[in-house]
Every structure is written in C-alpha cells, then in structure tokens.
Short mmCIF file of C-alpha atoms in Angstrom, two decimals:
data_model
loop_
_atom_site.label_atom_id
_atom_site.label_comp_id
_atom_site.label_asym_id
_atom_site.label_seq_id
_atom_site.Cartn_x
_atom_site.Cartn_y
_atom_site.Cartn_z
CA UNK V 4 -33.07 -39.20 -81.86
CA UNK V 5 -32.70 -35.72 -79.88
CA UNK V 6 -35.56 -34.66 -77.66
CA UNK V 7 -35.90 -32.06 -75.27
CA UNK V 8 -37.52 -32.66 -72.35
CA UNK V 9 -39.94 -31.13 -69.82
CA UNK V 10 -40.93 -32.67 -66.58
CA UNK V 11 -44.14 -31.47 -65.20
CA UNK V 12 -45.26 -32.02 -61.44
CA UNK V 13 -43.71 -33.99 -59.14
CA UNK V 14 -43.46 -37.74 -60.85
CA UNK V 15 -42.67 -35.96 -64.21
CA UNK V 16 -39.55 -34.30 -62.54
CA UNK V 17 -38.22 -37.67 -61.26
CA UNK V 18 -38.88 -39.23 -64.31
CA UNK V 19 -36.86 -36.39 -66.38
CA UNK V 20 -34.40 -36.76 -63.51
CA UNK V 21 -33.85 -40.84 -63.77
CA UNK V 22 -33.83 -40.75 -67.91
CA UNK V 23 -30.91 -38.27 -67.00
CA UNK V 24 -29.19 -40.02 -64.59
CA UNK V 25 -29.32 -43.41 -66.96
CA UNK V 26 -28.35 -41.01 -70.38
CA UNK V 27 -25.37 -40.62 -68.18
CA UNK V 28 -24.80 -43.99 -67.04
CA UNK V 29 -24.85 -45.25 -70.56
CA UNK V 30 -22.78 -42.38 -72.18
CA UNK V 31 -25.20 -42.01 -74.63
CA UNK V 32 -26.45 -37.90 -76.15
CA UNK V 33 -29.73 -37.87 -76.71
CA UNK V 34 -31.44 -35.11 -74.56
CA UNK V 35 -31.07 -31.63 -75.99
CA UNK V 36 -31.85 -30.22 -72.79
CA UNK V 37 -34.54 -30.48 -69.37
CA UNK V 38 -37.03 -28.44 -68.24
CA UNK V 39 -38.72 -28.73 -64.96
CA UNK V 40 -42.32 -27.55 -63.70
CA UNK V 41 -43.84 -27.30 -60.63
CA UNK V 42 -46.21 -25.71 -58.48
CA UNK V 43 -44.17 -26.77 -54.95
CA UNK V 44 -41.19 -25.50 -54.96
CA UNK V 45 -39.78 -28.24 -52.77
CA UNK V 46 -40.24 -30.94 -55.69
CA UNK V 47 -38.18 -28.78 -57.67
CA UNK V 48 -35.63 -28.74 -55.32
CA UNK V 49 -35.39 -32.24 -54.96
CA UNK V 50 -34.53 -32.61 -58.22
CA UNK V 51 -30.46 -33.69 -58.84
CA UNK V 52 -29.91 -33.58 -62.67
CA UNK V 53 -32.16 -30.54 -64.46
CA UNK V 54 -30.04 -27.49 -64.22
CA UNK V 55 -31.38 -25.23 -61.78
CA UNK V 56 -32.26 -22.57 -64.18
CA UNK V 57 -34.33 -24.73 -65.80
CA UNK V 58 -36.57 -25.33 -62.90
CA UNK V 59 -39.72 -23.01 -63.27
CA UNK V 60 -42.19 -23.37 -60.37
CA UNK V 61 -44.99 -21.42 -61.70
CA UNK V 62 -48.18 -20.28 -60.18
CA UNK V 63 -46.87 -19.02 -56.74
CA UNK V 64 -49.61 -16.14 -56.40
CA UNK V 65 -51.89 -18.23 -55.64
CA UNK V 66 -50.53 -21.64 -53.92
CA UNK V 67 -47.26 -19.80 -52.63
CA UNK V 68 -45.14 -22.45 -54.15
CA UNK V 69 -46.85 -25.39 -51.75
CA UNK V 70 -48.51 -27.07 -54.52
CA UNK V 71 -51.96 -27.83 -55.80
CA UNK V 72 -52.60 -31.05 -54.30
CA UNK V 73 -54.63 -33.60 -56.18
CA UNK V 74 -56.54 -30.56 -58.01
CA UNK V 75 -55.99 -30.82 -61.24
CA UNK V 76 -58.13 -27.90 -62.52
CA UNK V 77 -56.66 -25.59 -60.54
CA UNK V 78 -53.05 -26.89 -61.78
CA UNK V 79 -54.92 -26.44 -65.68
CA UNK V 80 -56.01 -22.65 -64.78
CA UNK V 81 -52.76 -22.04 -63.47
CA UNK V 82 -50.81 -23.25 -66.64
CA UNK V 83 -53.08 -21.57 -69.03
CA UNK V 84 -52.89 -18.01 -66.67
CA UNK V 85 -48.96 -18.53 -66.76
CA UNK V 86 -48.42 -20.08 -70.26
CA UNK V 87 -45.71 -17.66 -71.06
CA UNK V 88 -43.78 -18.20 -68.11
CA UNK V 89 -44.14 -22.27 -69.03
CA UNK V 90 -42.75 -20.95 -72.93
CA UNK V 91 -39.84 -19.48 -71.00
CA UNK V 92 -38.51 -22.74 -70.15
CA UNK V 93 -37.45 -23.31 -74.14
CA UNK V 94 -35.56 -19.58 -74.24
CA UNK V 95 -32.48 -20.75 -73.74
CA UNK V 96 -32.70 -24.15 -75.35
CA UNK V 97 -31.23 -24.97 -78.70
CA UNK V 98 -34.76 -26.35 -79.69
CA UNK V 99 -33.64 -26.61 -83.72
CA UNK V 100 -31.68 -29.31 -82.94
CA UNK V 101 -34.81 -31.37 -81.80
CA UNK V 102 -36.39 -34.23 -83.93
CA UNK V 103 -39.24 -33.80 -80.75
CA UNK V 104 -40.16 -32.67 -77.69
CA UNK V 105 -41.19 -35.36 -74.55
CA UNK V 106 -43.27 -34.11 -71.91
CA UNK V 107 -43.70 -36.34 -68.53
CA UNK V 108 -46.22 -36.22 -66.16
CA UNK V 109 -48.21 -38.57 -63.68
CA UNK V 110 -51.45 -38.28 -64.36
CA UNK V 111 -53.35 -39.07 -61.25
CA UNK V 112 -51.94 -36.10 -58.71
CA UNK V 113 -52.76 -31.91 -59.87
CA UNK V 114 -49.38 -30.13 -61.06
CA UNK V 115 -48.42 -32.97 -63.83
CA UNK V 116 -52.14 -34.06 -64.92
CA UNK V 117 -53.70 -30.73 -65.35
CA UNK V 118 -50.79 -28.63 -66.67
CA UNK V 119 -48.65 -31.22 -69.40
CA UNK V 120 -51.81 -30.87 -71.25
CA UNK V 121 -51.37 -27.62 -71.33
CA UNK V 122 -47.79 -26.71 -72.07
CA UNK V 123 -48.41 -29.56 -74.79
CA UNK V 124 -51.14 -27.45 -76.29
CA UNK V 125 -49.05 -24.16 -76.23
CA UNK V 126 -45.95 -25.71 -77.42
CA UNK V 127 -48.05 -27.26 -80.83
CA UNK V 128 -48.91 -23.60 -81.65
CA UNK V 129 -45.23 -22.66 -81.85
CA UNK V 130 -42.41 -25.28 -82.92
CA UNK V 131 -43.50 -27.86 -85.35
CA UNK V 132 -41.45 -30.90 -84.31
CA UNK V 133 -44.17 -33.81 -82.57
CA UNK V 134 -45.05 -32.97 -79.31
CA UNK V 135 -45.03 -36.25 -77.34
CA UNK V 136 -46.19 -37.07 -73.81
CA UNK V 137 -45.31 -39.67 -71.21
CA UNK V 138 -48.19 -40.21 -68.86
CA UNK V 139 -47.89 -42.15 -65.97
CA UNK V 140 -51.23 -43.84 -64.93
CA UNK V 141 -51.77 -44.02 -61.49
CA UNK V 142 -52.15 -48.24 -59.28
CA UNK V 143 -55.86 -48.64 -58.66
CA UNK V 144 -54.65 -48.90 -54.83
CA UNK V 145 -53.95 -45.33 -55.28
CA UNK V 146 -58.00 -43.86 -55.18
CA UNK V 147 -60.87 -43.05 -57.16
CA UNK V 148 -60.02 -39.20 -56.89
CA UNK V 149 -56.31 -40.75 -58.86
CA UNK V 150 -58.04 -42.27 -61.31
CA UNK V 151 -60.60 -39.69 -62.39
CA UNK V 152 -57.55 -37.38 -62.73
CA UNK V 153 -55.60 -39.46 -65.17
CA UNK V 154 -58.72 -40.59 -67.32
CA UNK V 155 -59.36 -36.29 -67.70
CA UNK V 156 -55.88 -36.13 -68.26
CA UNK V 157 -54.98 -38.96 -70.74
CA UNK V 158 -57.94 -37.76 -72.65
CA UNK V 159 -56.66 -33.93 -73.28
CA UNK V 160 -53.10 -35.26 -73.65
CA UNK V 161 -53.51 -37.68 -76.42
CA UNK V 162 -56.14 -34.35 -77.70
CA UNK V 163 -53.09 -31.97 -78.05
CA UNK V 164 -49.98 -34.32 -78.57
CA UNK V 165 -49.03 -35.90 -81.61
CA UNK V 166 -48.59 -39.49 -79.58
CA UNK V 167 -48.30 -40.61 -75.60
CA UNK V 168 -46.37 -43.21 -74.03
CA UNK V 169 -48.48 -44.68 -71.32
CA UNK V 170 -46.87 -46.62 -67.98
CA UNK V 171 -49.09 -48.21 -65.79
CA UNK V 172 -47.62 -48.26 -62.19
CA UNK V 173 -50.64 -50.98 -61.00
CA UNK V 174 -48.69 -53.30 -64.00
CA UNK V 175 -45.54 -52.63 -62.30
CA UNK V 176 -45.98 -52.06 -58.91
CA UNK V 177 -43.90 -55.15 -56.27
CA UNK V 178 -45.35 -56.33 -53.37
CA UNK V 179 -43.35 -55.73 -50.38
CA UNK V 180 -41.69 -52.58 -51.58
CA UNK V 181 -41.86 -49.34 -50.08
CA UNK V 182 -43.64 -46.12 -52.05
CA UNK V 183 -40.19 -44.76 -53.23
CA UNK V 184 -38.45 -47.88 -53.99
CA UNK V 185 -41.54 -48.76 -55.81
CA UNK V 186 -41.03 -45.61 -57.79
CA UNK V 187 -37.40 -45.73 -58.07
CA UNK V 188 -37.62 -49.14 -59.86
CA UNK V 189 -40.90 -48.27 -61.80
CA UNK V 190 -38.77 -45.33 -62.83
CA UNK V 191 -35.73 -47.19 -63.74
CA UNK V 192 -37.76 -49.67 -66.17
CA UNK V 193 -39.57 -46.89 -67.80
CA UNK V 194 -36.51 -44.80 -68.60
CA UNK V 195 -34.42 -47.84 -70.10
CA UNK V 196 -36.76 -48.25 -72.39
CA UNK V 197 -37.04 -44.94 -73.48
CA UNK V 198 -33.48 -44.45 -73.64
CA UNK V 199 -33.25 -46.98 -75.92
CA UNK V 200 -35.82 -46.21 -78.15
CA UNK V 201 -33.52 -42.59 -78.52
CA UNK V 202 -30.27 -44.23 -78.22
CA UNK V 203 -30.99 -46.59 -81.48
CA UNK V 204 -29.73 -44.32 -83.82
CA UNK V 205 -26.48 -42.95 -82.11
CA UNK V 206 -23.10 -43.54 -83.43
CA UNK V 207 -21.01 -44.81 -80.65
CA UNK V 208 -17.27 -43.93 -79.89
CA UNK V 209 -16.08 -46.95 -81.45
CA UNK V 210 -17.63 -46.03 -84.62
CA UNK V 211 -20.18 -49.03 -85.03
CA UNK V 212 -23.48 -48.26 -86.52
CA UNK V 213 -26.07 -50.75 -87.47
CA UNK V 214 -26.88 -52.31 -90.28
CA UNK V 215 -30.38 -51.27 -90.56
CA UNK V 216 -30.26 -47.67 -88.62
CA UNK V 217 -33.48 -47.14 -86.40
CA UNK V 218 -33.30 -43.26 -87.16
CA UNK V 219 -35.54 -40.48 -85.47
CA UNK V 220 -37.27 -40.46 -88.78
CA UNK V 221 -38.14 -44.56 -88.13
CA UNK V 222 -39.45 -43.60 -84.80
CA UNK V 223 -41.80 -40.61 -85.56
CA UNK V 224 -43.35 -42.52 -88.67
CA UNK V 225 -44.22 -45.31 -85.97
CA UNK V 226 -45.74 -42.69 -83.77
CA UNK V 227 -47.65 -40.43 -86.35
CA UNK V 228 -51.10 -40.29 -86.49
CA UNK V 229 -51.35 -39.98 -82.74
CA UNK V 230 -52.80 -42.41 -80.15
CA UNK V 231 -51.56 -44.49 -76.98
CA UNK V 232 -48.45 -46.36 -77.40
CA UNK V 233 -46.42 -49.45 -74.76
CA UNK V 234 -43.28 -50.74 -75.15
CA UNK V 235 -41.99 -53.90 -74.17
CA UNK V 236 -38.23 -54.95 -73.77
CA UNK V 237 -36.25 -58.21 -72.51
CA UNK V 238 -32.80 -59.06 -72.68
CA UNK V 239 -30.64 -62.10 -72.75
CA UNK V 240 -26.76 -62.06 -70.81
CA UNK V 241 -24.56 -63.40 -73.48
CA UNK V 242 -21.45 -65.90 -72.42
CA UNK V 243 -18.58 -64.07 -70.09
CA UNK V 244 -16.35 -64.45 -73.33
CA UNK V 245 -18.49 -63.10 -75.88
CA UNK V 246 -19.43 -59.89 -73.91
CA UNK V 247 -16.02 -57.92 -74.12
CA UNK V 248 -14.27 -59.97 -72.15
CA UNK V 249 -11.02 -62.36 -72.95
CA UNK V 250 -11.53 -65.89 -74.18
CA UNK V 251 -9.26 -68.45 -74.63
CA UNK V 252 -10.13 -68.81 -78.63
CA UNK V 253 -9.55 -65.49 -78.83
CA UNK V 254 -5.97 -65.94 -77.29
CA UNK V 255 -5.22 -68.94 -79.38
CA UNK V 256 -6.10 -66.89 -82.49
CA UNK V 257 -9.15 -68.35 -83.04
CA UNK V 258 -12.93 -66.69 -83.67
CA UNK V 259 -13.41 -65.18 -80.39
CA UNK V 260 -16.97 -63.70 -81.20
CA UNK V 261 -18.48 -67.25 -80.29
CA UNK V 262 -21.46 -65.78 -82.05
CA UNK V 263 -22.79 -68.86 -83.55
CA UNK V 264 -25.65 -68.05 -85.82
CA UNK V 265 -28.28 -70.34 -84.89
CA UNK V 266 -27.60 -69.27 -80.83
CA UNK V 267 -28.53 -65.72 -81.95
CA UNK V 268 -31.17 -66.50 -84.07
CA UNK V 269 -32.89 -67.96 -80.75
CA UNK V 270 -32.06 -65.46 -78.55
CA UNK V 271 -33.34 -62.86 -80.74
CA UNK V 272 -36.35 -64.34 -81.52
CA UNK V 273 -36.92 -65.43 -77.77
CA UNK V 274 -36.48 -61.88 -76.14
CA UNK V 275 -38.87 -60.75 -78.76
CA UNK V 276 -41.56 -63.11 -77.78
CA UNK V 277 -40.66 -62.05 -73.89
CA UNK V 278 -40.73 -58.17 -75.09
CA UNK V 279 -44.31 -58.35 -76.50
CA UNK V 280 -45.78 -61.29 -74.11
CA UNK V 281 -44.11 -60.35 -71.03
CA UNK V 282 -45.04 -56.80 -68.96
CA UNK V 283 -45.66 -54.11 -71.38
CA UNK V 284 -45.45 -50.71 -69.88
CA UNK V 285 -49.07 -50.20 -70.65
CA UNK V 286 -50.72 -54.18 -70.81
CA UNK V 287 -53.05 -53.74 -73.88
CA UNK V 288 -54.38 -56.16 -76.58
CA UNK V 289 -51.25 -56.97 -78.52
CA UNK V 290 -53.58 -57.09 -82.01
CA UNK V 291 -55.04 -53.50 -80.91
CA UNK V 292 -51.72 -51.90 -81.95
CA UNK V 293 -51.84 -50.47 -85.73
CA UNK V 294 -48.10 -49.90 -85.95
CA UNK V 295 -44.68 -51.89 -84.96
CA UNK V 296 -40.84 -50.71 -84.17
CA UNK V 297 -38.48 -53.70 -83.16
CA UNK V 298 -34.72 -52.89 -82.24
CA UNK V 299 -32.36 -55.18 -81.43
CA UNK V 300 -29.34 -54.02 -79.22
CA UNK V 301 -26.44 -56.41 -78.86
CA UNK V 302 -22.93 -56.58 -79.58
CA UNK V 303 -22.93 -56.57 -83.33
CA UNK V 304 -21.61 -59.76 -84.00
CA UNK V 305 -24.80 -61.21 -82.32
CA UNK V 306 -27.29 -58.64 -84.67
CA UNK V 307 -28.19 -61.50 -87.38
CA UNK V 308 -30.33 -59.99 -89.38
CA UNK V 309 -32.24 -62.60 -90.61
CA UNK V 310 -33.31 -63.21 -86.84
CA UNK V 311 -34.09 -59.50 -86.60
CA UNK V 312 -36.04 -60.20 -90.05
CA UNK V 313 -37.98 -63.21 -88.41
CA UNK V 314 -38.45 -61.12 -85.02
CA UNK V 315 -40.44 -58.31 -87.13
CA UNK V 316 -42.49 -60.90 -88.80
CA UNK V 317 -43.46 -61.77 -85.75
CA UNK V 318 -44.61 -59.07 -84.55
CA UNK V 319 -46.82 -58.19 -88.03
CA UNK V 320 -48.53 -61.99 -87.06
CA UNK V 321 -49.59 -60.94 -83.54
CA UNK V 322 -50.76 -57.63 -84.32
CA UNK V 323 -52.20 -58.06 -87.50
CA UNK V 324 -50.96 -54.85 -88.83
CA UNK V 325 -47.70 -54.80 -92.05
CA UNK V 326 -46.72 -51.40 -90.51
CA UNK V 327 -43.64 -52.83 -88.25
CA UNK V 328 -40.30 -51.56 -88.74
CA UNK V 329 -37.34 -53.24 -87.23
CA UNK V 330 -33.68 -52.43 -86.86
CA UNK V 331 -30.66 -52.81 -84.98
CA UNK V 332 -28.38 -50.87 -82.38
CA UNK V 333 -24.67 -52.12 -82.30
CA UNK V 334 -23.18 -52.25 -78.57
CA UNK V 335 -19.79 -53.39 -79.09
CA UNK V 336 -19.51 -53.54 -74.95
CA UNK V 337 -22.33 -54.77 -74.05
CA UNK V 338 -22.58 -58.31 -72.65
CA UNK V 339 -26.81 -58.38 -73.26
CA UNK V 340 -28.65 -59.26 -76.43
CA UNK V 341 -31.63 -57.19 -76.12
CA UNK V 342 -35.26 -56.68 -77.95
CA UNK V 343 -37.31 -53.26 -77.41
CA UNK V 344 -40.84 -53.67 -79.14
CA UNK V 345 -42.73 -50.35 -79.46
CA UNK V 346 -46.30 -51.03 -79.90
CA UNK V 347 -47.93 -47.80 -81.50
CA UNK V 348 -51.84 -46.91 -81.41
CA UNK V 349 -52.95 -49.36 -79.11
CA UNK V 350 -56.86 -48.97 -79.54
CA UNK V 351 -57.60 -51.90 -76.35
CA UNK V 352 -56.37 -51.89 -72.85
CA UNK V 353 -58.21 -53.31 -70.05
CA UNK V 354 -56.34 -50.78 -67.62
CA UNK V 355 -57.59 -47.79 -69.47
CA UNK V 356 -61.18 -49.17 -69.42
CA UNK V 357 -60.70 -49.65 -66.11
CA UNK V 358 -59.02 -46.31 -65.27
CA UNK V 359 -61.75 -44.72 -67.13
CA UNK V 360 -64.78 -46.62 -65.60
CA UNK V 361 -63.50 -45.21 -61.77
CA UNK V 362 -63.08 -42.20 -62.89
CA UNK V 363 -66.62 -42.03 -64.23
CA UNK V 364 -68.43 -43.21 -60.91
CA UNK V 365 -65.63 -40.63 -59.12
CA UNK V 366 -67.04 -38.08 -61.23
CA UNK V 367 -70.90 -39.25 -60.72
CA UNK V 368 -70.55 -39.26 -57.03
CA UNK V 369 -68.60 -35.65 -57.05
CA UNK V 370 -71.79 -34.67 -59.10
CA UNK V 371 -73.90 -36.03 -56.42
CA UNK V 372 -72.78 -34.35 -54.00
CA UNK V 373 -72.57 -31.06 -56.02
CA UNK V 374 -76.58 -32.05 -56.00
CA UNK V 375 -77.00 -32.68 -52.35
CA UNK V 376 -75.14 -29.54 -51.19
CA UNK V 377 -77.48 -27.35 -53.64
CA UNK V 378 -80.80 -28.80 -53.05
CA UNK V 379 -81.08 -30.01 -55.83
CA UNK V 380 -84.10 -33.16 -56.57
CA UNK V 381 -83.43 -34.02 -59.63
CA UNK V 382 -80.06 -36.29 -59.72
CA UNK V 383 -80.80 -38.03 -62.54
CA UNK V 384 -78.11 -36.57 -64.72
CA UNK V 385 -75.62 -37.26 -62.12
CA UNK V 386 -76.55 -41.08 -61.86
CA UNK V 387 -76.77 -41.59 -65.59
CA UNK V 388 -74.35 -39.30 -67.48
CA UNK V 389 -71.27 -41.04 -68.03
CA UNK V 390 -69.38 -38.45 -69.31
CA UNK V 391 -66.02 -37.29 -67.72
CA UNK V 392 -66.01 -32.89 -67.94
CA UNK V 393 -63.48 -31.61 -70.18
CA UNK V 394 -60.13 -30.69 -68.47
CA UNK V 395 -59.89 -27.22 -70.49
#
C-alpha cells in the first residue's frame, strides 16, 4: 500500500521521521513521499529523514517560527490563514501513485492538534484517495490543558478524515524511562505496526508473495466508513535453523524448513490471541470494533493457512462482527512468526472517555474563569454545559 505522508507539529515530525528510518531498515517501498509542518522552525530542523524541501514551517508572521505552544486555536487559525502554503507541500509529490494519504500528529500540544485537522479538511476537497490520520493521545500525567486539546482534536479529525489510528502514550508509557526514550520506544512500536500494515502487500526481492495478498484495497475496505481504529501485533522467534540460517537436515539433504504444521498452527494462533489481548495501541473494548484485518508475517513455510483461517475466526468470535479479513505477508528472511490485528471502528475505549471527561472539566474551569475575569454572576452554563467548543 503507498501512502504519502505529512507530519504535523512536533510529535507528528518524529513519528514521520521513525516510520522512515524503519521503511529503511526493513528495505521495504511504501512511502510515496514526506511532508513536514511546523510552526518552530527548530522542530523542523531536528528532523533527519524528510527532505529538507519538504519541511514547511508555516505561520511565521505571527509566532516568528518559535511555535504556538500548547494553543491549539491559534495553530487552527494559522493553518486555515495559510492553507495554500500547507497544499504546497503535495506540488512536487507524485500523489497519483497514492492508494492514501497519512497525516500524524500528537494531539495534546498546538502545531499538530489544531492544524492536522485542518490540512485533513483541505486535502478531502482536492485528491480523492482516503485521507487518514494518526493521532497520538497524550499520558494523563501529561495535564488537563493536554487532554482538552486532544479530545477537540480527535473530535475534528475523525470529522474530516475518512479513518484515524489512535496511540495512547499513557498505554505505553515505562516507568523509569526518560521523556525521549519514552518517545523513542513509543515511536518505534507505533511505526512497526504501521509499516506492516503497508508492507503486507509488497513483493519482495526474492519474489515471494502470499498466498492470500493483504492488498491496499483489503486495507481501505477495513477502514471505510470512518471511525477510531488500534492495532495490536506480537511475534514469536522461530528456531536458529528455521530462520535463514544453516541446519544440519538441511546439509544432510533433508527438509530443512522444520516447519512442522501443528508448531505453526500454535504459534499463529497464540500471537493472535497476544495481538488482540495484549497492549493495543489504543486499549478499547475488543467487541466495540465493527471490522477485522489479520496478517500474518513469517517465513512462508510457517504461513499455514488453515492457522491463519482459525486466527480470523477468532477474531469474528471476540468482536462479534463477520467483517474480518485475514491474509499473509511472506518474509523469506525473517526469523519471527508474527500476527498484526487491525481493529477498525472501535465505538468503546475507556481512555477516550477518560480523555474526554478531563477535557470537559478543563474546558468548564477555562469557562469559569472567562466568568470571573468578566464579572460575570451567572456561571451556571459554565458548571453544567458539558460540551467541548468546536475546534473550527
């Protein structure tokens, strides 16, 4: 699946970076090209892997390239006053060879919660492939002021994209490490699992291509209709012998696969289990979810497809929904047997309650105050109204 990619603000520009960075490590083609956004120039800078022409800081009359803090209205105004500058960044991209476009952001800071939204709305009017976002919701450690951002912002990005992918850094978050090893990992998990979600379909150098192809066309029917989606992903090391290297059957002239059916009939069925019951990149209610992808990665001597075939009627059990696809993605040099579970519409999540409900008593006491400092006696719409203001 190709995508082009914009990273908005500062976590969206890391993110785009580290998805580049592991495209790379895994010689795998599936980024058309990156864009990067910012209102601080010096995020921009920091960046390693997004061509330098492709990094637009926009806004500059009025925040002189320093940023908008954690205002994300102002970041909003500023996207919508310089929405053709923010168009710019797809001039020189060869957008017709894009199944979709991927937008990341964090969505508790200003640059990457108040303008995605944005870009996402202007780039709907004009190409027609799905416009997708990646919003990253911010740990609960990280403030009120945090979370009332990202519940405005999810809201207007699932309103103008056609799906999101949601990563909860509270869900991810280790104690004892530091802010940026924190996000470098956080990062890192996020980014594998994306990459091979877009990787599925690819036809690697040595030719192998699976059995039952998860195409872009398999992924964008999972995500249509809009929504929240997680994704979930575990992986089993296989034997030394069976993952590329020598073995002594092999030398003999024997079977050196070792791929022994009922051994990957449990370890495909097992890492899907640990996919969808293990840490999802959004935790949700599993039986929320009104749509299923399952792809199996593995050297494809290990891909039985009755497993895979058990694996997706799995899935259909603990969500309750028939609408799972499932596939495979040959690795001939891979030493791993791994399961990525995409979970698509996910209607129930305790973190986006939760998200939500702070940022509703962040916006009641911001209205409160609004009252004191005008005099105001009646504050009886600010105590009861639990409505978040539009972002737009």
């Amino acid at each position: 699946m190709k995508v082009l990619c914009f990273g908005v603000g500062q976590a969206g520009g890391n993110v785009l970076d580290a998805l580049l960075r592991y495209e790379q490590r895994t010689n795998a083609d599936y980024v058309v090209d990156a864009v990067a956004y910012n209102t601080a120039s010096a995020d921009l800078r920091g960046l390693d892997l997004v061509p330098e022409e492709n990094r637009i800081l926009f806004g500059a009359d009025e925040v002189s390239g320093h940023g908008v803090g954690a205002d994300n209205e102002l970041a909003a105004e500023l996207a919508e006053r310089d929405s053709r500058q923010l168009l710019r960044g797809t001039d020189g991209a060869p957008t017709s060879t894009a199944d979709a476009f991927l937008i990341f952001a964090g969505l508790g800071g200003g640059t990457g919660s108040g303008a995605a939204p944005v870009l996402a709305k202007h780039l709907n009017r004009i190409y027609e492939q799905p416009i997708y976002g990646v919003g990253i919701l911010p740990a609960a450690n990280e403030g009120a002021l945090y979370s009332r951002n990202a519940a405005r912002s999810l809201k207007a990005f699932v309103d103008v994209t056609d799906h999101v992918f949601a990563f909860d850094n509270g869900a991810w978050a280790e104690s004892g490490e530091d802010v940026a090893q924190a996000h470098e990992s956080m990062n890192e998990e996020l980014v594998r699992r994306l990459g091979i979600l877009f990787a599925s379909g690819e036809v690697g150098e040595s030719g192998s291509v699976g059995e039952s192809v998860v195409d872009s066309s398999e992924v964008i029917n999972t995500l249509r209709g809009g929504g929240i989606s997680t994704i979930g992903y575990a992986a089993s090391e296989l034997p030394e012998s069976d993952g590329g290297g020598f073995s002594i059957s092999g030398l003999l002239g024997g079977n050196s696969s070792g791929a022994d059916e009922l051994d990957s009939i449990n370890r495909i069925t097992t890492q899907t289990r640990k996919a969808v019951l293990g840490r999802l990149t959004l935790p949700c209610d599993v039986d929320s979810a009104s749509r299923g992808l399952v792809v199996v990665s593995g050297p494809p001597e290990w891909l039985n497809r009755k497993a895979i075939e058990r694996s997706r009627t799995w899935v259909e059990e603990q969500t309750g929904t028939m609408e799972v696809r499932g596939g495979d993605y040959p690795l001939p040099e891979s030493n791993h047997v791994g399961v990525l579970v995409l979970l698509g519409d996910v209607s129930r999540s305790d973190r986006v309650a939760e998200v939500r409900s702070t940022g509703v008593e962040a916006e009641r006491d911001r209205r409160e105050r609004d009252a004191d400092a005008a005099g105001s006696e009646d504050k009886t719409e600010a105590v009861v109204d639990d409505r978040l203001d539009s972002l737009f």
